[in-house]
Backbone as numpy.savetxt, mean C-alpha at the origin, in Angstrom:
# Nx Ny Nz CAx CAy CAz Cx Cy Cz
-26.56 -26.38 -13.03 -27.25 -25.04 -12.49 -27.15 -25.03 -10.99
-27.65 -26.08 -10.17 -27.71 -26.10 -8.82 -26.44 -26.13 -8.20
-25.33 -26.57 -9.08 -24.01 -26.61 -8.42 -23.48 -25.04 -8.45
-23.81 -24.44 -9.53 -23.45 -23.05 -9.53 -24.15 -22.34 -8.58
-25.43 -22.41 -8.36 -26.13 -21.70 -7.34 -25.53 -21.87 -5.89
-25.17 -23.14 -5.65 -24.52 -23.36 -4.41 -23.35 -22.77 -4.10
-22.48 -22.74 -5.28 -21.12 -21.78 -5.16 -21.47 -20.51 -5.09
-22.38 -19.86 -5.55 -22.61 -18.44 -5.43 -23.00 -18.16 -3.99
-23.81 -19.04 -3.46 -24.38 -18.84 -1.93 -23.04 -18.93 -1.17
-22.03 -19.83 -1.51 -20.80 -19.86 -0.61 -19.99 -18.57 -0.65
-19.77 -18.25 -1.90 -18.88 -16.74 -2.00 -19.81 -15.74 -1.73
-21.04 -15.71 -1.48 -21.79 -14.51 -0.99 -21.76 -14.34 0.41
-21.21 -15.44 1.22 -21.26 -15.17 2.69 -20.24 -14.11 3.14
-20.49 -13.62 4.32 -19.74 -12.41 4.66 -18.28 -12.63 4.77
-17.77 -13.88 5.26 -16.42 -13.95 5.27 -15.75 -13.86 3.88
-16.16 -14.58 2.90 -15.69 -14.39 1.56 -15.84 -12.87 1.04
-16.87 -12.31 1.20 -17.16 -10.74 0.67 -16.17 -9.94 1.28
-15.87 -9.84 2.61 -14.94 -9.27 3.25 -13.43 -9.49 2.74
-13.11 -10.66 2.66 -11.88 -11.06 2.19 -11.41 -10.63 0.81
-12.51 -10.66 0.01 -12.35 -10.15 -1.49 -12.30 -8.60 -1.50
-12.94 -7.98 -0.72 -12.69 -6.45 -0.63 -11.54 -6.12 0.02
-11.00 -6.84 1.01 -9.78 -6.46 1.75 -8.58 -6.53 0.58
-8.57 -7.95 0.00 -7.55 -8.09 -1.15 -7.61 -7.02 -2.32
-8.74 -6.74 -2.67 -8.84 -5.78 -3.79 -8.45 -4.48 -3.42
-8.71 -3.88 -2.09 -8.39 -2.70 -1.61 -6.76 -2.58 -1.49
-6.33 -3.78 -0.85 -4.96 -3.88 -0.65 -3.91 -3.70 -2.07
-4.43 -4.41 -2.99 -3.79 -4.43 -4.20 -3.80 -3.06 -4.83
-4.99 -2.41 -4.70 -5.25 -0.95 -5.17 -4.21 -0.15 -4.47
-4.18 -0.22 -3.23 -3.32 0.76 -2.49 -1.81 0.45 -2.72
-1.54 -0.87 -2.89 0.03 -1.18 -3.16 0.41 -0.74 -4.40
-0.55 -0.60 -5.55 -0.04 -0.26 -6.84 -0.14 1.39 -6.96
-1.11 2.01 -6.38 -1.27 3.29 -6.51 -0.59 4.37 -5.35
-0.39 3.70 -4.34 0.10 4.56 -3.08 1.42 4.11 -2.67
1.55 2.78 -2.18 2.78 2.33 -1.54 4.01 2.27 -2.52
3.71 1.55 -3.68 4.82 1.31 -4.52 5.38 2.64 -5.15
4.37 3.59 -5.68 4.78 4.97 -6.17 5.46 5.71 -5.10
5.14 5.58 -3.93 5.74 6.37 -2.80 7.32 5.84 -2.56
7.52 4.57 -2.51 8.83 4.23 -2.39 9.77 4.49 -3.56
9.10 4.21 -4.87 9.71 4.44 -6.06 10.12 5.93 -6.17
9.15 6.85 -5.79 9.58 8.29 -5.82 10.51 8.77 -4.96
10.51 8.27 -3.79 11.78 8.43 -2.79 13.04 7.95 -3.33
13.01 6.77 -3.96 14.26 6.32 -4.74 14.68 7.13 -5.79
13.67 7.69 -6.65 14.03 8.57 -7.64 14.64 9.80 -7.21
13.98 10.46 -6.15 14.48 11.78 -5.53 15.83 11.53 -4.89
16.05 10.46 -4.31 17.38 10.30 -3.56 18.42 10.06 -4.72
18.15 9.40 -5.81 19.20 9.15 -6.98 19.39 10.65 -7.69
18.30 11.34 -7.79 18.75 12.68 -8.37 19.45 13.55 -7.37
19.21 13.60 -6.15 19.96 14.27 -5.05 21.42 13.77 -5.18
21.68 12.68 -5.23 23.15 12.15 -5.31 23.76 12.61 -6.58
23.03 12.51 -7.76 23.68 13.01 -8.80 23.92 14.56 -8.81
22.96 15.20 -8.16 23.35 16.70 -7.93 24.53 16.89 -7.05
24.62 16.13 -5.96 25.81 16.30 -5.18 27.17 15.93 -5.82
26.98 14.90 -6.51 28.23 14.52 -7.39 28.63 15.49 -8.25
27.60 16.00 -9.00 27.99 17.24 -10.13 28.44 18.39 -9.39
27.94 18.57 -8.24 28.40 19.98 -7.59 30.00 19.87 -7.28
30.48 18.69 -6.97 32.03 18.75 -6.77 32.73 18.37 -8.02
32.14 18.18 -9.07 32.87 18.07 -10.22 33.04 19.49 -11.05
32.37 20.53 -10.45 32.56 21.66 -11.09 32.95 22.70 -9.99
33.62 23.74 -10.56 34.06 24.67 -9.58 32.87 25.67 -9.11
33.03 26.27 -7.72 31.95 27.08 -7.41 31.67 28.32 -8.41
30.37 28.59 -8.61 30.11 29.70 -9.55 29.41 30.93 -8.70
29.34 32.09 -9.20 28.59 33.16 -8.51 27.18 32.76 -8.37
26.54 33.36 -7.41 25.11 32.89 -7.30 24.24 33.74 -8.29
23.42 32.95 -8.77 22.15 33.47 -9.62 20.98 32.56 -9.36
19.95 33.11 -9.31 18.60 32.45 -9.08 18.46 31.21 -9.95
17.99 30.25 -9.64 17.73 29.12 -10.63 18.58 28.14 -10.88
19.80 28.21 -10.05 20.79 27.11 -10.10 20.31 25.82 -9.42
20.70 24.65 -9.91 20.16 23.49 -9.48 20.53 23.37 -7.82
19.80 22.51 -7.23 20.13 22.42 -5.80 21.39 21.71 -5.55
22.11 21.93 -4.48 23.52 21.53 -4.24 24.65 21.94 -4.91
24.40 22.67 -5.83 25.46 23.53 -6.56 26.20 24.37 -5.63
27.63 24.29 -5.86 28.40 25.18 -4.93 28.52 26.69 -5.60
28.20 27.52 -4.67 28.47 28.92 -5.27 29.47 29.64 -4.38
30.05 30.76 -4.86 31.03 31.52 -4.08 30.49 32.91 -4.21
30.34 33.61 -3.03 29.66 34.87 -2.94 30.42 35.70 -1.94
30.49 37.04 -2.14 31.03 37.99 -1.37 30.04 38.96 -0.80
29.96 39.09 0.62 28.93 40.04 1.26 29.19 40.10 2.61
28.04 40.43 3.21 28.08 40.83 4.75 26.95 40.08 5.44
27.37 39.40 6.47 26.28 38.91 7.56 25.52 39.89 8.20
24.12 39.57 8.55 23.38 40.52 9.18 22.91 39.60 10.50
23.82 39.81 11.71 23.43 38.87 12.75 22.39 39.43 13.60
21.92 40.83 13.31 20.80 41.22 14.14 19.41 40.67 13.73
19.54 39.92 12.52 18.21 39.22 12.10 18.42 37.66 12.31
19.26 37.34 13.17 19.53 35.79 13.21 18.14 35.06 13.80
17.77 33.93 13.21 16.73 33.14 13.60 17.54 31.67 13.85
16.70 31.04 14.78 17.25 29.73 15.16 16.40 28.55 14.69
16.86 27.53 13.94 16.18 26.37 13.69 16.35 25.43 14.82
15.12 25.21 15.49 15.32 24.25 16.65 15.07 22.96 16.42
16.03 22.16 17.36 15.76 20.73 17.38 15.85 19.99 15.93
16.45 20.35 15.04 16.63 19.73 13.93 17.85 18.76 13.92
17.43 17.37 13.88 18.46 16.32 14.12 19.67 16.43 13.16
20.81 16.17 13.67 22.12 16.11 13.01 22.86 14.81 13.42
23.00 13.71 12.53 23.64 12.66 13.08 22.66 11.84 14.02
21.41 12.15 13.86 20.29 11.30 14.75 20.33 12.04 16.07
20.99 13.11 16.29 20.97 14.02 17.56 20.26 15.25 17.33
19.30 15.72 18.40 18.73 17.01 18.30 19.76 18.05 18.16
19.62 19.11 17.40 20.57 20.23 17.17 19.76 21.55 16.84
20.47 22.62 17.18 20.04 23.77 16.88 20.89 24.37 15.60
20.18 25.13 14.70 21.06 25.58 13.57 20.83 27.04 13.59
21.93 27.72 13.14 21.92 29.24 13.07 21.63 29.70 11.53
20.39 30.56 11.63 20.07 31.00 10.19 20.32 32.54 10.27
21.07 33.12 9.38 21.44 34.49 9.34 21.25 35.06 7.79
20.64 36.20 7.60 20.70 36.62 6.21 22.11 37.09 5.92
22.32 36.89 4.73 23.72 37.45 4.17 23.41 38.29 2.98
23.73 39.29 2.86 23.63 40.25 1.65 24.87 40.25 1.04
24.43 39.94 -0.45 25.61 39.72 -1.31 25.94 41.12 -2.08
27.19 41.28 -2.22 27.49 42.63 -2.58 26.89 42.85 -4.00
26.33 43.99 -4.19 25.52 44.20 -5.44 24.59 43.21 -5.69
23.88 42.72 -4.85 23.20 41.44 -5.17 22.03 41.38 -4.04
21.25 40.30 -4.05 20.17 40.12 -3.16 20.76 39.64 -1.82
19.59 39.52 -1.04 19.89 38.92 0.35 19.43 37.53 0.58
20.12 36.58 1.10 19.75 35.17 0.95 20.03 34.70 2.65
19.22 33.82 2.93 19.34 33.13 4.25 20.57 32.17 4.14
21.30 32.24 5.05 22.53 31.28 5.21 22.52 30.44 6.51
22.48 29.27 6.33 22.58 28.16 7.36 24.03 28.06 7.86
24.46 28.50 8.85 25.95 28.59 9.22 26.39 27.38 9.95
25.44 26.43 10.16 25.77 25.14 10.82 25.00 24.98 12.10
25.47 23.97 12.95 24.65 23.68 14.09 25.46 23.48 15.33
24.76 23.58 16.55 25.28 22.89 17.82 24.29 21.94 18.33
24.77 20.97 19.06 24.03 19.85 19.80 23.00 20.60 20.72
22.02 19.96 21.07 20.95 20.44 22.10 21.74 20.80 23.40
22.75 20.14 23.79 23.30 20.55 25.11 24.19 21.76 24.81
24.79 22.29 23.67 25.55 23.28 23.47 24.77 24.42 23.14
23.49 24.30 22.50 22.79 25.44 21.88 21.78 25.88 22.99
21.07 26.97 22.45 21.16 27.61 21.15 21.69 28.83 21.04
22.96 29.01 21.90 23.65 30.47 21.88 24.85 30.14 20.79
25.09 30.88 19.84 26.03 30.65 18.87 27.00 31.99 18.91
28.09 31.65 18.52 29.23 32.83 18.36 28.80 33.72 17.28
29.08 35.11 17.34 28.73 35.94 16.13 29.63 35.63 15.16
28.97 35.93 13.76 29.69 35.81 12.50 30.61 37.06 12.29
31.54 37.18 11.57 32.26 38.18 11.10 31.42 39.40 10.75
31.79 40.68 11.10 31.12 41.75 10.88 31.64 42.58 9.60
32.83 42.05 9.33 33.17 42.83 7.86 32.79 41.84 6.65
32.89 42.24 5.44 32.56 41.65 4.33 33.54 40.38 4.31
32.90 39.27 3.76 33.68 38.11 3.61 33.36 37.36 2.38
34.07 36.50 1.83 33.78 35.68 0.78 33.63 34.12 1.29
32.38 33.68 0.93 32.27 32.26 1.36 31.87 31.35 0.37
31.72 30.06 0.55 31.51 29.08 -0.56 30.37 28.21 0.17
29.21 28.03 -0.55 28.08 27.36 0.24 27.38 26.57 -0.93
26.39 25.77 -0.39 25.58 24.85 -1.45 24.09 25.46 -1.47
23.67 25.79 -2.63 22.38 26.00 -2.80 21.32 25.01 -2.29
20.35 25.52 -1.53 19.20 24.58 -0.85 17.87 25.12 -1.28
16.98 24.21 -1.46 15.53 24.74 -1.75 14.86 25.11 -0.23
13.92 25.99 -0.42 13.22 26.48 0.61 12.20 25.18 1.13
12.07 25.09 2.40 11.19 24.02 2.87 9.65 24.43 2.82
8.89 23.59 2.65 7.47 23.90 2.52 6.79 23.08 3.53
5.45 23.51 3.95 4.71 22.65 4.77 5.17 22.45 6.29
5.98 23.39 6.71 6.60 23.23 8.05 5.57 23.91 9.06
5.77 23.47 10.34 5.08 24.07 11.17 5.40 25.68 11.47
4.17 26.52 11.18 4.62 28.00 11.37 4.59 28.52 12.66
4.80 27.74 13.74 4.78 28.39 15.11 6.29 28.95 15.24
6.22 30.22 16.01 7.43 30.76 16.19 7.52 31.19 17.71
8.66 30.91 18.47 8.87 31.22 19.81 8.95 32.54 20.09
8.63 33.12 21.26 8.56 34.43 21.64 9.97 34.87 22.16
10.94 33.94 22.00 12.36 34.14 22.50 13.06 34.87 21.47
14.16 35.46 21.93 15.20 36.36 21.05 16.58 35.62 21.21
16.99 35.25 20.04 16.13 35.37 18.66 15.31 34.44 18.63
14.37 34.54 17.63 13.25 33.61 17.54 13.43 32.28 16.87
12.67 31.32 17.41 13.01 30.08 16.92 11.99 29.50 15.98
12.24 28.72 15.09 11.33 28.28 13.99 11.56 26.71 13.77
10.47 26.00 13.17 10.61 24.54 12.99 11.20 24.25 11.65
11.35 25.13 10.61 11.83 24.70 9.46 12.29 26.03 8.65
13.10 25.73 7.58 13.78 26.94 6.76 12.74 27.18 5.54
11.72 28.01 6.06 10.68 28.52 5.05 11.05 29.83 4.79
11.57 30.23 3.73 12.11 31.41 3.42 11.17 32.55 3.36
10.02 32.31 3.03 8.87 33.28 3.26 8.60 33.56 4.50
8.56 32.58 5.37 8.29 32.86 6.91 9.47 33.51 7.53
10.70 33.37 7.05 11.81 34.06 7.47 11.97 35.56 7.12
11.19 35.63 5.89 11.13 37.18 5.48 10.30 37.89 6.18
9.11 37.37 6.69 8.26 37.95 7.52 8.92 38.21 8.86
9.63 37.24 9.32 10.26 37.53 10.70 11.21 38.55 10.69
12.16 38.58 9.64 13.19 39.51 9.54 12.75 40.82 8.98
11.78 40.97 8.27 11.28 42.16 7.60 12.06 42.43 6.36
12.94 41.44 5.94 13.91 41.67 4.80 13.32 40.94 3.65
13.53 41.40 2.33 13.31 40.67 1.17 14.39 39.66 0.87
14.12 38.48 0.80 14.73 37.32 0.71 14.76 36.43 -0.56
15.72 35.86 -0.87 15.62 34.92 -2.11 14.83 33.75 -1.80
14.29 33.04 -2.63 13.51 31.84 -2.41 14.43 30.71 -1.92
15.65 30.65 -2.50 16.47 29.49 -1.95 17.20 29.92 -0.87
17.93 29.23 -0.21 19.02 29.61 0.98 20.25 28.70 0.72
21.19 29.13 1.48 22.55 28.56 1.32 22.83 27.72 2.55
23.54 26.79 2.37 24.10 25.75 3.46 25.75 26.03 3.42
26.29 26.57 4.43 27.63 26.81 4.41 28.50 25.46 4.60
29.69 25.62 3.90 30.48 24.28 3.74 31.56 24.54 4.94
32.43 23.56 5.25 33.35 23.54 6.26 34.53 24.49 5.92
35.12 25.06 6.90 36.09 26.11 6.67 35.98 27.48 6.27
34.70 27.76 6.32 34.32 29.09 5.80 34.21 30.16 6.86
34.32 31.42 6.60 34.16 32.54 7.79 32.62 32.52 8.22
32.62 32.26 9.52 31.40 32.55 10.12 30.67 30.96 10.36
31.48 29.95 9.87 30.72 28.61 10.05 30.92 28.04 11.47
29.81 27.22 12.05 29.98 27.02 13.20 30.45 25.32 13.20
29.43 24.47 13.02 29.81 23.14 12.71 29.00 22.90 11.38
29.68 22.72 10.35 29.05 22.49 8.98 28.19 21.22 9.00
27.12 21.34 8.44 26.16 20.22 8.13 26.88 19.13 7.35
26.74 17.95 7.67 27.15 16.79 6.82 26.46 16.84 5.51
27.17 16.45 4.52 26.39 16.16 3.10 25.79 14.90 3.39
24.54 14.57 2.64 23.72 13.29 2.72 24.90 12.20 2.07
24.64 10.97 2.67 25.28 9.81 2.15 24.91 9.42 0.68
25.88 9.30 -0.21 25.60 9.02 -1.56 25.14 7.59 -1.84
23.93 7.23 -1.14 23.40 5.97 -1.46 21.98 6.17 -1.63
21.52 5.06 -2.32 19.87 5.36 -2.79 18.96 4.62 -1.54
19.70 4.02 -0.64 18.85 3.32 0.19 17.92 1.99 0.01
16.90 1.77 0.74 16.24 0.57 0.35 15.00 0.82 -0.45
14.80 2.19 -0.97 13.58 2.52 -1.50 13.17 1.84 -2.71
14.21 1.67 -3.66 13.81 0.82 -4.85 13.20 -0.62 -4.55
14.08 -1.32 -3.70 13.57 -2.79 -3.29 12.23 -2.71 -2.66
11.99 -1.59 -1.71 10.64 -1.68 -1.20 9.66 -1.34 -2.11
9.91 -0.54 -3.17 8.86 -0.26 -4.04 8.56 -1.54 -4.97
9.54 -2.45 -5.38 9.47 -3.67 -6.03 8.60 -4.60 -4.93
8.87 -4.62 -3.82 8.30 -5.42 -2.93 6.66 -5.11 -2.89
6.37 -4.02 -2.87 4.95 -3.44 -2.81 4.32 -3.89 -4.03
4.83 -3.73 -5.10 4.52 -4.18 -6.54 4.19 -5.76 -6.47
5.22 -6.56 -6.02 5.06 -8.06 -5.87 3.89 -8.31 -5.03
3.70 -7.49 -3.75 2.73 -7.88 -2.84 1.43 -7.62 -3.69
1.20 -6.54 -4.37 -0.04 -6.22 -5.18 -0.47 -7.27 -6.11
0.63 -7.91 -6.62 0.31 -9.05 -7.56 -0.08 -10.53 -6.85
0.71 -10.56 -5.75 0.56 -11.85 -5.11 -0.77 -11.87 -4.32
-1.29 -10.80 -3.88 -2.54 -11.01 -3.05 -3.83 -11.42 -4.02
-3.87 -10.83 -5.08 -5.04 -11.30 -5.95 -4.83 -12.80 -6.40
-3.77 -13.13 -6.66 -3.21 -14.46 -7.10 -3.56 -15.57 -5.88
-3.28 -15.02 -4.68 -3.41 -15.82 -3.62 -5.02 -16.05 -3.38
-5.84 -14.95 -3.48 -7.29 -15.14 -3.39 -7.73 -15.98 -4.62
-7.26 -16.10 -5.79 -7.69 -16.83 -6.72 -7.34 -18.38 -6.49
-6.19 -18.70 -5.83 -5.97 -20.02 -5.36 -7.00 -20.51 -4.37
-7.24 -19.55 -3.37 -8.22 -20.07 -2.31 -9.55 -20.18 -3.00
-10.00 -19.44 -3.92 -11.20 -19.80 -4.50 -11.31 -20.95 -5.34
-10.24 -21.17 -5.92 -10.30 -22.46 -6.73 -10.08 -23.65 -5.66
-9.46 -23.65 -4.74 -9.42 -24.62 -3.67 -10.77 -24.87 -3.12
-11.35 -23.68 -2.81 -12.84 -23.94 -2.28 -13.73 -24.59 -3.12
-13.77 -24.19 -4.53 -14.55 -24.85 -5.50 -14.15 -26.46 -5.75
-12.91 -26.64 -5.65 -12.43 -28.12 -5.79 -12.88 -28.87 -4.75
-12.89 -28.27 -3.50 -13.38 -29.16 -2.28 -14.74 -29.27 -2.28
-15.53 -28.27 -2.65 -17.03 -28.50 -2.70 -17.42 -29.47 -3.78
-16.57 -29.51 -4.82 -17.06 -30.65 -5.99 -16.58 -31.95 -5.42
-15.55 -31.98 -4.66 -15.21 -33.27 -4.08 -16.14 -33.93 -2.98
-16.48 -32.98 -2.24 -17.66 -33.23 -1.26 -19.04 -33.78 -1.92
-19.21 -33.03 -2.98 -20.50 -33.42 -3.74 -20.33 -34.73 -4.35
-19.08 -35.26 -5.05 -18.88 -36.39 -5.50 -18.83 -37.52 -4.54
-18.33 -37.27 -3.36 -18.29 -38.28 -2.45 -19.70 -38.46 -1.84
-20.56 -37.54 -1.84 -21.91 -37.61 -1.41 -22.92 -38.44 -2.35
-22.53 -38.18 -3.67 -23.19 -38.88 -4.72 -22.80 -40.40 -4.73
-21.49 -40.54 -4.52 -21.01 -42.07 -4.48 -21.43 -42.79 -3.37
-21.58 -42.14 -2.17 -22.15 -42.76 -0.82 -23.73 -43.09 -1.28
-24.40 -42.21 -1.84 -25.74 -42.45 -2.11 -26.09 -43.59 -3.01
-25.02 -43.66 -4.03 -25.27 -44.88 -5.13 -24.99 -46.11 -4.43
-23.94 -46.19 -3.47 -23.61 -47.40 -2.82 -24.73 -47.80 -1.85
-25.45 -46.84 -1.14 -26.58 -47.38 -0.37 -27.63 -47.81 -1.13
-27.95 -47.17 -2.36 -28.83 -47.91 -3.07 -28.52 -49.33 -3.75
-27.54 -49.64 -3.96 -27.09 -50.86 -4.33 -27.26 -52.01 -3.37
-26.73 -51.60 -2.24 -26.54 -52.49 -1.05 -27.98 -52.65 -0.27
-29.07 -51.91 -0.65 -30.26 -52.04 -0.07 -30.98 -53.35 -0.51
-31.72 -54.26 0.49 -32.43 -55.35 0.04 -33.65 -55.07 -0.83
-33.82 -56.10 -1.81 -34.84 -55.87 -2.45 -36.20 -56.40 -1.89
-37.18 -55.70 -2.05 -38.65 -55.85 -1.60 -38.95 -57.32 -1.75
-39.65 -58.17 -0.86 -40.06 -59.46 -1.11 -41.56 -59.27 -1.95
-41.68 -60.31 -3.00 -42.78 -60.23 -3.76 -44.01 -60.62 -2.95
-45.26 -60.05 -3.22 -46.52 -60.24 -2.59 -47.12 -61.76 -2.97
-47.23 -62.51 -1.99 -47.76 -63.83 -2.35 -49.31 -63.85 -2.83
-49.40 -64.65 -3.68 -50.68 -64.74 -4.24 -51.58 -65.82 -3.65
-52.84 -65.57 -3.59 -53.77 -66.41 -2.88 -54.19 -67.56 -3.82
-54.22 -68.83 -3.02 -54.43 -70.03 -3.79 -55.82 -70.14 -4.45
-56.72 -69.56 -4.01 -58.20 -69.42 -4.51 -58.25 -68.47 -5.57
-57.31 -67.46 -5.85 -57.32 -66.75 -6.72 -57.27 -67.41 -8.37
-58.26 -67.06 -9.14 -58.28 -67.75 -10.29 -57.05 -67.07 -11.24
-56.57 -68.20 -12.01 -55.72 -67.93 -12.89 -56.09 -67.55 -14.12
-55.30 -67.16 -14.97 -55.94 -66.96 -16.40 -56.33 -67.99 -17.07
-55.64 -69.13 -16.88 -56.14 -70.32 -17.50 -57.23 -70.80 -16.99
-57.52 -70.77 -15.77 -59.00 -71.07 -15.07 -59.88 -70.20 -15.78
-59.50 -68.94 -15.86 -60.67 -68.02 -16.36 -60.97 -68.48 -17.63
-60.10 -68.88 -18.54 -60.48 -69.16 -19.83 -61.07 -70.60 -19.82
-60.79 -71.22 -18.89 -61.54 -72.57 -18.73 -62.79 -72.51 -18.35
-63.27 -71.45 -17.27 -64.51 -71.37 -16.92 -65.36 -70.67 -17.66
-64.78 -69.72 -18.41 -65.61 -68.92 -19.34 -65.36 -69.03 -20.89
-64.52 -70.10 -21.27 -64.19 -70.46 -22.51 -65.09 -71.60 -23.20
-64.38 -72.54 -23.77 -65.03 -73.67 -24.34 -65.81 -74.53 -23.51
-65.39 -74.50 -22.13 -66.11 -75.51 -21.09 -67.46 -74.84 -20.75
-67.86 -73.62 -21.30 -68.92 -73.01 -20.70 -70.36 -73.88 -21.23
-70.23 -74.27 -22.51 -71.51 -74.99 -23.07 -71.69 -76.28 -22.22
-70.80 -76.93 -22.07 -70.78 -78.27 -21.30 -71.32 -78.03 -19.91
-70.93 -77.11 -19.30 -71.42 -76.76 -17.92 -72.95 -76.45 -17.93
-73.41 -75.71 -18.83 -74.89 -75.51 -18.69 -75.76 -76.77 -19.11
-75.01 -77.54 -20.08 -75.79 -78.76 -20.21 -75.90 -79.78 -19.07
-74.91 -79.73 -18.47 -74.99 -80.63 -17.25 -76.15 -80.19 -16.22
-76.16 -78.92 -16.16 -77.20 -78.41 -15.36 -78.66 -78.65 -15.93
-78.73 -78.64 -17.24 -80.02 -78.95 -17.68 -80.42 -80.55 -17.64
-79.44 -81.26 -17.71 -79.64 -82.80 -17.64 -80.15 -83.06 -16.01
-79.53 -82.55 -15.24 -79.98 -82.69 -13.69 -81.33 -82.19 -13.50
-81.81 -80.99 -14.07 -83.02 -80.59 -13.84 -84.00 -81.59 -14.54
-83.89 -82.19 -15.69 -84.64 -83.14 -16.16 -84.88 -84.37 -15.32
-83.84 -84.94 -14.71 -83.96 -85.91 -13.81 -84.84 -85.73 -12.77
-84.74 -84.34 -12.26 -85.65 -84.02 -10.98 -87.09 -83.85 -11.38
-87.35 -83.37 -12.68 -88.82 -83.21 -12.84 -89.19 -84.30 -13.89
């Protein structure tokens, strides 16, 4: 029991308490935030790659709402350049660039935002006008962006920070589809077509596995250090006990107390008060008779 109490006192010290709290918090975050974050990115990237691959395995189809992202569609309609909006400083190949966003009205159909392509920061943001006559184009379906910065510049055409179709509907005053289209190379009205994402999953899967491993290793490492601390404490206590036993054995024995020579022994006690007692008084009586 004393040993357990001493160990409890050791592990209740602030250093140990803080260490245990940090390790538990780290493992919890690794399992619930960091690993799912990376694995989710890997899943999203894999799904995107599959969609891009499937898009080129099928011929373009007419646009209808609800098609999967990156699917190629072929539509005929008219650009509306008077409602152009510029997506500002959106990087392409790691370089800041401006994108031209123009509503495109499909014949006998809805109006949808079309990303015509980009110019670098040094070239933009002035773009050549699109064709004014009806044209047939091929483009990829893209999903609207959410959570973008809603600020809008006062310049003409206005500049935005993301392709949020609801925000663009408010700017243009048009009823727009929820999706938007990304024009491909060689189409009427294209500027510089945006490159497609590389068909690779990136390091997200390995990062996710690493966070899981870190989440496992942290508590195991803490357990090892706790075990090492307990073992060291027990070793110290054993060494102290061994040293105390050695000191006890090596200590000199106390000298016996000397007996006084005039102290009567048990034998003398018996001789004085035992069988010799009658003779002693007889001798005293004889001497008294001689005197009187």
